[in-house]
């Protein structure tokens, strides 16, 4: 599924910075096109589902809620 995202691009020194306006993700490149392509890749990684390398350790936490 593809979804469009708005991005702002500006120059900082010798680099161009591309920042997504809907999600807190940014990237950079030596040109505007490179910065946008790197932002596209960063967004794909951001939305990629996490993959556990080993089963998570499940723990129990006790919390006191209210006085009886």
PDB file of N, CA and C in Angstrom:
ATOM      1  N   UNK A   1       0.839  -1.161   0.000  1.00  0.00           N
ATOM      2  CA  UNK A   1       0.000   0.000   0.000  1.00  0.00           C
ATOM      3  C   UNK A   1       0.896   1.240   0.000  1.00  0.00           C
ATOM      4  N   UNK A   2       0.617   2.167  -0.869  1.00  0.00           N
ATOM      5  CA  UNK A   2       1.369   3.413  -0.922  1.00  0.00           C
ATOM      6  C   UNK A   2       0.536   4.540  -0.335  1.00  0.00           C
ATOM      7  N   UNK A   3       1.201   5.449   0.362  1.00  0.00           N
ATOM      8  CA  UNK A   3       0.533   6.610   0.948  1.00  0.00           C
ATOM      9  C   UNK A   3       1.423   7.831   0.752  1.00  0.00           C
ATOM     10  N   UNK A   4       0.866   8.931   0.316  1.00  0.00           N
ATOM     11  CA  UNK A   4       1.691  10.127   0.149  1.00  0.00           C
ATOM     12  C   UNK A   4       1.929  10.838   1.484  1.00  0.00           C
ATOM     13  N   UNK A   5       3.086  11.440   1.624  1.00  0.00           N
ATOM     14  CA  UNK A   5       3.437  12.235   2.789  1.00  0.00           C
ATOM     15  C   UNK A   5       3.979  13.574   2.304  1.00  0.00           C
ATOM     16  N   UNK A   6       3.650  14.637   3.009  1.00  0.00           N
ATOM     17  CA  UNK A   6       4.187  15.958   2.694  1.00  0.00           C
ATOM     18  C   UNK A   6       5.576  16.082   3.313  1.00  0.00           C
ATOM     19  N   UNK A   7       6.474  16.722   2.594  1.00  0.00           N
ATOM     20  CA  UNK A   7       7.836  16.892   3.086  1.00  0.00           C
ATOM     21  C   UNK A   7       8.295  18.322   2.846  1.00  0.00           C
ATOM     22  N   UNK A   8       9.086  18.797   3.758  1.00  0.00           N
ATOM     23  CA  UNK A   8       9.725  20.097   3.634  1.00  0.00           C
ATOM     24  C   UNK A   8      11.202  19.848   3.369  1.00  0.00           C
ATOM     25  N   UNK A   9      11.785  20.592   2.416  1.00  0.00           N
ATOM     26  CA  UNK A   9      13.197  20.420   2.078  1.00  0.00           C
ATOM     27  C   UNK A   9      13.885  21.780   2.168  1.00  0.00           C
ATOM     28  N   UNK A  10      15.042  21.811   2.853  1.00  0.00           N
ATOM     29  CA  UNK A  10      15.818  23.042   2.935  1.00  0.00           C
ATOM     30  C   UNK A  10      17.298  22.698   2.935  1.00  0.00           C
ATOM     31  N   UNK A  11      18.090  23.716   2.705  1.00  0.00           N
ATOM     32  CA  UNK A  11      19.541  23.515   2.639  1.00  0.00           C
ATOM     33  C   UNK A  11      20.187  23.950   3.946  1.00  0.00           C
ATOM     34  N   UNK A  12      21.092  23.111   4.439  1.00  0.00           N
ATOM     35  CA  UNK A  12      21.916  23.427   5.613  1.00  0.00           C
ATOM     36  C   UNK A  12      23.365  23.208   5.221  1.00  0.00           C
ATOM     37  N   UNK A  13      24.073  24.266   4.984  1.00  0.00           N
ATOM     38  CA  UNK A  13      25.466  24.145   4.547  1.00  0.00           C
ATOM     39  C   UNK A  13      25.532  23.464   3.194  1.00  0.00           C
ATOM     40  N   UNK A  14      26.277  22.365   3.121  1.00  0.00           N
ATOM     41  CA  UNK A  14      26.412  21.623   1.862  1.00  0.00           C
ATOM     42  C   UNK A  14      25.357  20.536   1.690  1.00  0.00           C
ATOM     43  N   UNK A  15      24.459  20.387   2.652  1.00  0.00           N
ATOM     44  CA  UNK A  15      23.483  19.301   2.632  1.00  0.00           C
ATOM     45  C   UNK A  15      22.062  19.828   2.501  1.00  0.00           C
ATOM     46  N   UNK A  16      21.208  19.006   1.925  1.00  0.00           N
ATOM     47  CA  UNK A  16      19.772  19.277   1.888  1.00  0.00           C
ATOM     48  C   UNK A  16      19.113  18.376   2.928  1.00  0.00           C
ATOM     49  N   UNK A  17      18.184  18.930   3.664  1.00  0.00           N
ATOM     50  CA  UNK A  17      17.455  18.184   4.692  1.00  0.00           C
ATOM     51  C   UNK A  17      16.008  18.051   4.236  1.00  0.00           C
ATOM     52  N   UNK A  18      15.475  16.841   4.313  1.00  0.00           N
ATOM     53  CA  UNK A  18      14.071  16.574   3.997  1.00  0.00           C
ATOM     54  C   UNK A  18      13.399  16.062   5.261  1.00  0.00           C
ATOM     55  N   UNK A  19      12.295  16.714   5.632  1.00  0.00           N
ATOM     56  CA  UNK A  19      11.582  16.329   6.845  1.00  0.00           C
ATOM     57  C   UNK A  19      10.129  16.067   6.507  1.00  0.00           C
ATOM     58  N   UNK A  20       9.628  14.927   6.963  1.00  0.00           N
ATOM     59  CA  UNK A  20       8.221  14.589   6.797  1.00  0.00           C
ATOM     60  C   UNK A  20       7.410  15.462   7.742  1.00  0.00           C
ATOM     61  N   UNK A  21       6.303  16.012   7.252  1.00  0.00           N
ATOM     62  CA  UNK A  21       5.487  16.908   8.064  1.00  0.00           C
ATOM     63  C   UNK A  21       4.442  16.175   8.899  1.00  0.00           C
ATOM     64  N   UNK A  22       4.118  14.926   8.557  1.00  0.00           N
ATOM     65  CA  UNK A  22       3.125  14.165   9.317  1.00  0.00           C
ATOM     66  C   UNK A  22       3.729  13.239  10.366  1.00  0.00           C
ATOM     67  N   UNK A  23       4.944  12.793  10.130  1.00  0.00           N
ATOM     68  CA  UNK A  23       5.618  11.848  11.021  1.00  0.00           C
ATOM     69  C   UNK A  23       6.987  12.440  11.357  1.00  0.00           C
ATOM     70  N   UNK A  24       7.459  12.236  12.558  1.00  0.00           N
ATOM     71  CA  UNK A  24       8.739  12.801  12.977  1.00  0.00           C
ATOM     72  C   UNK A  24       9.899  11.999  12.406  1.00  0.00           C
ATOM     73  N   UNK A  25      10.116  12.139  11.088  1.00  0.00           N
ATOM     74  CA  UNK A  25      11.192  11.447  10.392  1.00  0.00           C
ATOM     75  C   UNK A  25      11.849  12.459   9.462  1.00  0.00           C
ATOM     76  N   UNK A  26      13.168  12.453   9.426  1.00  0.00           N
ATOM     77  CA  UNK A  26      13.912  13.350   8.548  1.00  0.00           C
ATOM     78  C   UNK A  26      15.124  12.621   8.004  1.00  0.00           C
ATOM     79  N   UNK A  27      15.682  13.163   6.904  1.00  0.00           N
ATOM     80  CA  UNK A  27      16.893  12.606   6.326  1.00  0.00           C
ATOM     81  C   UNK A  27      17.616  13.721   5.595  1.00  0.00           C
ATOM     82  N   UNK A  28      18.749  13.399   5.001  1.00  0.00           N
ATOM     83  CA  UNK A  28      19.518  14.405   4.281  1.00  0.00           C
ATOM     84  C   UNK A  28      20.170  13.806   3.053  1.00  0.00           C
ATOM     85  N   UNK A  29      20.670  14.667   2.185  1.00  0.00           N
ATOM     86  CA  UNK A  29      21.362  14.230   0.987  1.00  0.00           C
ATOM     87  C   UNK A  29      22.125  15.387   0.373  1.00  0.00           C
ATOM     88  N   UNK A  30      22.956  15.088  -0.613  1.00  0.00           N
ATOM     89  CA  UNK A  30      23.759  16.119  -1.263  1.00  0.00           C
ATOM     90  C   UNK A  30      22.963  16.948  -2.261  1.00  0.00           C
ATOM     91  N   UNK A  31      21.737  16.511  -2.598  1.00  0.00           N
ATOM     92  CA  UNK A  31      20.834  17.256  -3.474  1.00  0.00           C
ATOM     93  C   UNK A  31      19.418  17.115  -2.925  1.00  0.00           C
ATOM     94  N   UNK A  32      18.488  17.923  -3.425  1.00  0.00           N
ATOM     95  CA  UNK A  32      17.100  17.791  -2.979  1.00  0.00           C
ATOM     96  C   UNK A  32      16.559  16.411  -3.304  1.00  0.00           C
ATOM     97  N   UNK A  33      16.854  15.928  -4.519  1.00  0.00           N
ATOM     98  CA  UNK A  33      16.373  14.597  -4.915  1.00  0.00           C
ATOM     99  C   UNK A  33      16.941  13.510  -4.015  1.00  0.00           C
ATOM    100  N   UNK A  34      18.227  13.612  -3.685  1.00  0.00           N
ATOM    101  CA  UNK A  34      18.851  12.610  -2.810  1.00  0.00           C
ATOM    102  C   UNK A  34      18.245  12.670  -1.414  1.00  0.00           C
ATOM    103  N   UNK A  35      17.993  13.881  -0.915  1.00  0.00           N
ATOM    104  CA  UNK A  35      17.396  14.017   0.419  1.00  0.00           C
ATOM    105  C   UNK A  35      15.997  13.409   0.438  1.00  0.00           C
ATOM    106  N   UNK A  36      15.215  13.644  -0.620  1.00  0.00           N
ATOM    107  CA  UNK A  36      13.864  13.076  -0.687  1.00  0.00           C
ATOM    108  C   UNK A  36      13.903  11.556  -0.828  1.00  0.00           C
ATOM    109  N   UNK A  37      14.843  11.038  -1.600  1.00  0.00           N
ATOM    110  CA  UNK A  37      14.974   9.582  -1.745  1.00  0.00           C
ATOM    111  C   UNK A  37      15.378   8.957  -0.411  1.00  0.00           C
ATOM    112  N   UNK A  38      16.280   9.603   0.316  1.00  0.00           N
ATOM    113  CA  UNK A  38      16.674   9.093   1.630  1.00  0.00           C
ATOM    114  C   UNK A  38      15.528   9.187   2.626  1.00  0.00           C
ATOM    115  N   UNK A  39      14.709  10.234   2.512  1.00  0.00           N
ATOM    116  CA  UNK A  39      13.533  10.346   3.370  1.00  0.00           C
ATOM    117  C   UNK A  39      12.539   9.229   3.058  1.00  0.00           C
ATOM    118  N   UNK A  40      12.357   8.925   1.784  1.00  0.00           N
ATOM    119  CA  UNK A  40      11.465   7.829   1.391  1.00  0.00           C
ATOM    120  C   UNK A  40      11.916   6.523   2.028  1.00  0.00           C
ATOM    121  N   UNK A  41      13.218   6.256   1.977  1.00  0.00           N
ATOM    122  CA  UNK A  41      13.753   5.034   2.578  1.00  0.00           C
ATOM    123  C   UNK A  41      13.580   5.042   4.101  1.00  0.00           C
ATOM    124  N   UNK A  42      13.809   6.193   4.720  1.00  0.00           N
ATOM    125  CA  UNK A  42      13.655   6.299   6.174  1.00  0.00           C
ATOM    126  C   UNK A  42      12.207   6.062   6.589  1.00  0.00           C
ATOM    127  N   UNK A  43      11.262   6.574   5.807  1.00  0.00           N
ATOM    128  CA  UNK A  43       9.841   6.356   6.115  1.00  0.00           C
ATOM    129  C   UNK A  43       9.466   4.888   5.954  1.00  0.00           C
ATOM    130  N   UNK A  44       9.986   4.236   4.915  1.00  0.00           N
ATOM    131  CA  UNK A  44       9.713   2.802   4.732  1.00  0.00           C
ATOM    132  C   UNK A  44      10.219   2.014   5.931  1.00  0.00           C
ATOM    133  N   UNK A  45      11.412   2.353   6.429  1.00  0.00           N
ATOM    134  CA  UNK A  45      11.955   1.665   7.601  1.00  0.00           C
ATOM    135  C   UNK A  45      11.151   1.989   8.854  1.00  0.00           C
ATOM    136  N   UNK A  46      10.681   3.227   8.964  1.00  0.00           N
ATOM    137  CA  UNK A  46       9.885   3.641  10.126  1.00  0.00           C
ATOM    138  C   UNK A  46       8.601   2.830  10.230  1.00  0.00           C
ATOM    139  N   UNK A  47       7.968   2.575   9.089  1.00  0.00           N
ATOM    140  CA  UNK A  47       6.696   1.858   9.094  1.00  0.00           C
ATOM    141  C   UNK A  47       6.848   0.342   8.955  1.00  0.00           C
ATOM    142  N   UNK A  48       8.070  -0.151   8.825  1.00  0.00           N
ATOM    143  CA  UNK A  48       8.294  -1.595   8.738  1.00  0.00           C
ATOM    144  C   UNK A  48       7.973  -2.225  10.092  1.00  0.00           C
ATOM    145  N   UNK A  49       7.197  -3.299  10.104  1.00  0.00           N
ATOM    146  CA  UNK A  49       6.863  -3.919  11.392  1.00  0.00           C
ATOM    147  C   UNK A  49       8.116  -4.453  12.085  1.00  0.00           C
ATOM    148  N   UNK A  50       8.169  -4.315  13.397  1.00  0.00           N
ATOM    149  CA  UNK A  50       9.346  -4.810  14.117  1.00  0.00           C
ATOM    150  C   UNK A  50       9.446  -6.328  14.043  1.00  0.00           C
ATOM    151  N   UNK A  51      10.664  -6.801  14.009  1.00  0.00           N
ATOM    152  CA  UNK A  51      10.910  -8.250  13.993  1.00  0.00           C
ATOM    153  C   UNK A  51      11.770  -8.597  15.196  1.00  0.00           C
ATOM    154  N   UNK A  52      11.244  -9.419  16.044  1.00  0.00           N
ATOM    155  CA  UNK A  52      11.991  -9.834  17.228  1.00  0.00           C
ATOM    156  C   UNK A  52      13.065 -10.833  16.829  1.00  0.00           C
ATOM    157  N   UNK A  53      14.242 -10.659  17.369  1.00  0.00           N
ATOM    158  CA  UNK A  53      15.315 -11.611  17.108  1.00  0.00           C
ATOM    159  C   UNK A  53      15.259 -12.775  18.088  1.00  0.00           C
ATOM    160  N   UNK A  54      14.598 -12.538  19.209  1.00  0.00           N
ATOM    161  CA  UNK A  54      14.365 -13.602  20.186  1.00  0.00           C
ATOM    162  C   UNK A  54      13.059 -13.274  20.909  1.00  0.00           C
ATOM    163  N   UNK A  55      12.422 -14.269  21.485  1.00  0.00           N
ATOM    164  CA  UNK A  55      11.146 -13.998  22.158  1.00  0.00           C
ATOM    165  C   UNK A  55      11.330 -12.993  23.295  1.00  0.00           C
ATOM    166  N   UNK A  56      10.395 -12.052  23.429  1.00  0.00           N
ATOM    167  CA  UNK A  56      10.524 -11.072  24.512  1.00  0.00           C
ATOM    168  C   UNK A  56      10.310 -11.723  25.872  1.00  0.00           C
ATOM    169  N   UNK A  57      10.973 -11.191  26.878  1.00  0.00           N
ATOM    170  CA  UNK A  57      10.821 -11.675  28.239  1.00  0.00           C
ATOM    171  C   UNK A  57       9.599 -10.986  28.841  1.00  0.00           C
ATOM    172  N   UNK A  58       8.615 -11.770  29.246  1.00  0.00           N
ATOM    173  CA  UNK A  58       7.389 -11.230  29.826  1.00  0.00           C
ATOM    174  C   UNK A  58       7.533 -11.192  31.331  1.00  0.00           C
ATOM    175  N   UNK A  59       7.247 -10.045  31.921  1.00  0.00           N
ATOM    176  CA  UNK A  59       7.379  -9.882  33.363  1.00  0.00           C
ATOM    177  C   UNK A  59       6.069  -9.373  33.943  1.00  0.00           C
ATOM    178  N   UNK A  60       5.919  -9.513  35.236  1.00  0.00           N
ATOM    179  CA  UNK A  60       4.734  -9.037  35.945  1.00  0.00           C
ATOM    180  C   UNK A  60       5.127  -7.831  36.791  1.00  0.00           C
ATOM    181  N   UNK A  61       4.267  -6.819  36.793  1.00  0.00           N
ATOM    182  CA  UNK A  61       4.499  -5.625  37.578  1.00  0.00           C
ATOM    183  C   UNK A  61       3.298  -5.418  38.480  1.00  0.00           C
ATOM    184  N   UNK A  62       3.551  -5.246  39.782  1.00  0.00           N
ATOM    185  CA  UNK A  62       2.457  -4.997  40.729  1.00  0.00           C
ATOM    186  C   UNK A  62       2.367  -3.505  40.993  1.00  0.00           C
ATOM    187  N   UNK A  63       1.139  -2.974  40.948  1.00  0.00           N
ATOM    188  CA  UNK A  63       0.907  -1.565  41.172  1.00  0.00           C
ATOM    189  C   UNK A  63      -0.227  -1.400  42.159  1.00  0.00           C
ATOM    190  N   UNK A  64      -0.030  -0.548  43.159  1.00  0.00           N
ATOM    191  CA  UNK A  64      -1.092  -0.267  44.107  1.00  0.00           C
ATOM    192  C   UNK A  64      -1.973   0.830  43.512  1.00  0.00           C
ATOM    193  N   UNK A  65      -3.278   0.540  43.421  1.00  0.00           N
ATOM    194  CA  UNK A  65      -4.189   1.505  42.845  1.00  0.00           C
ATOM    195  C   UNK A  65      -5.285   1.860  43.837  1.00  0.00           C
ATOM    196  N   UNK A  66      -5.218   3.050  44.358  1.00  0.00           N
ATOM    197  CA  UNK A  66      -6.227   3.536  45.285  1.00  0.00           C
ATOM    198  C   UNK A  66      -6.145   2.889  46.671  1.00  0.00           C
ATOM    199  N   UNK A  67      -6.637   3.611  47.672  1.00  0.00           N
ATOM    200  CA  UNK A  67      -6.686   3.094  49.033  1.00  0.00           C
ATOM    201  C   UNK A  67      -8.062   2.524  49.301  1.00  0.00           C
ATOM    202  N   UNK A  68      -8.117   1.395  49.992  1.00  0.00           N
ATOM    203  CA  UNK A  68      -9.392   0.750  50.271  1.00  0.00           C
ATOM    204  C   UNK A  68      -9.960   1.181  51.607  1.00  0.00           C
TER     205      UNK A  68
END
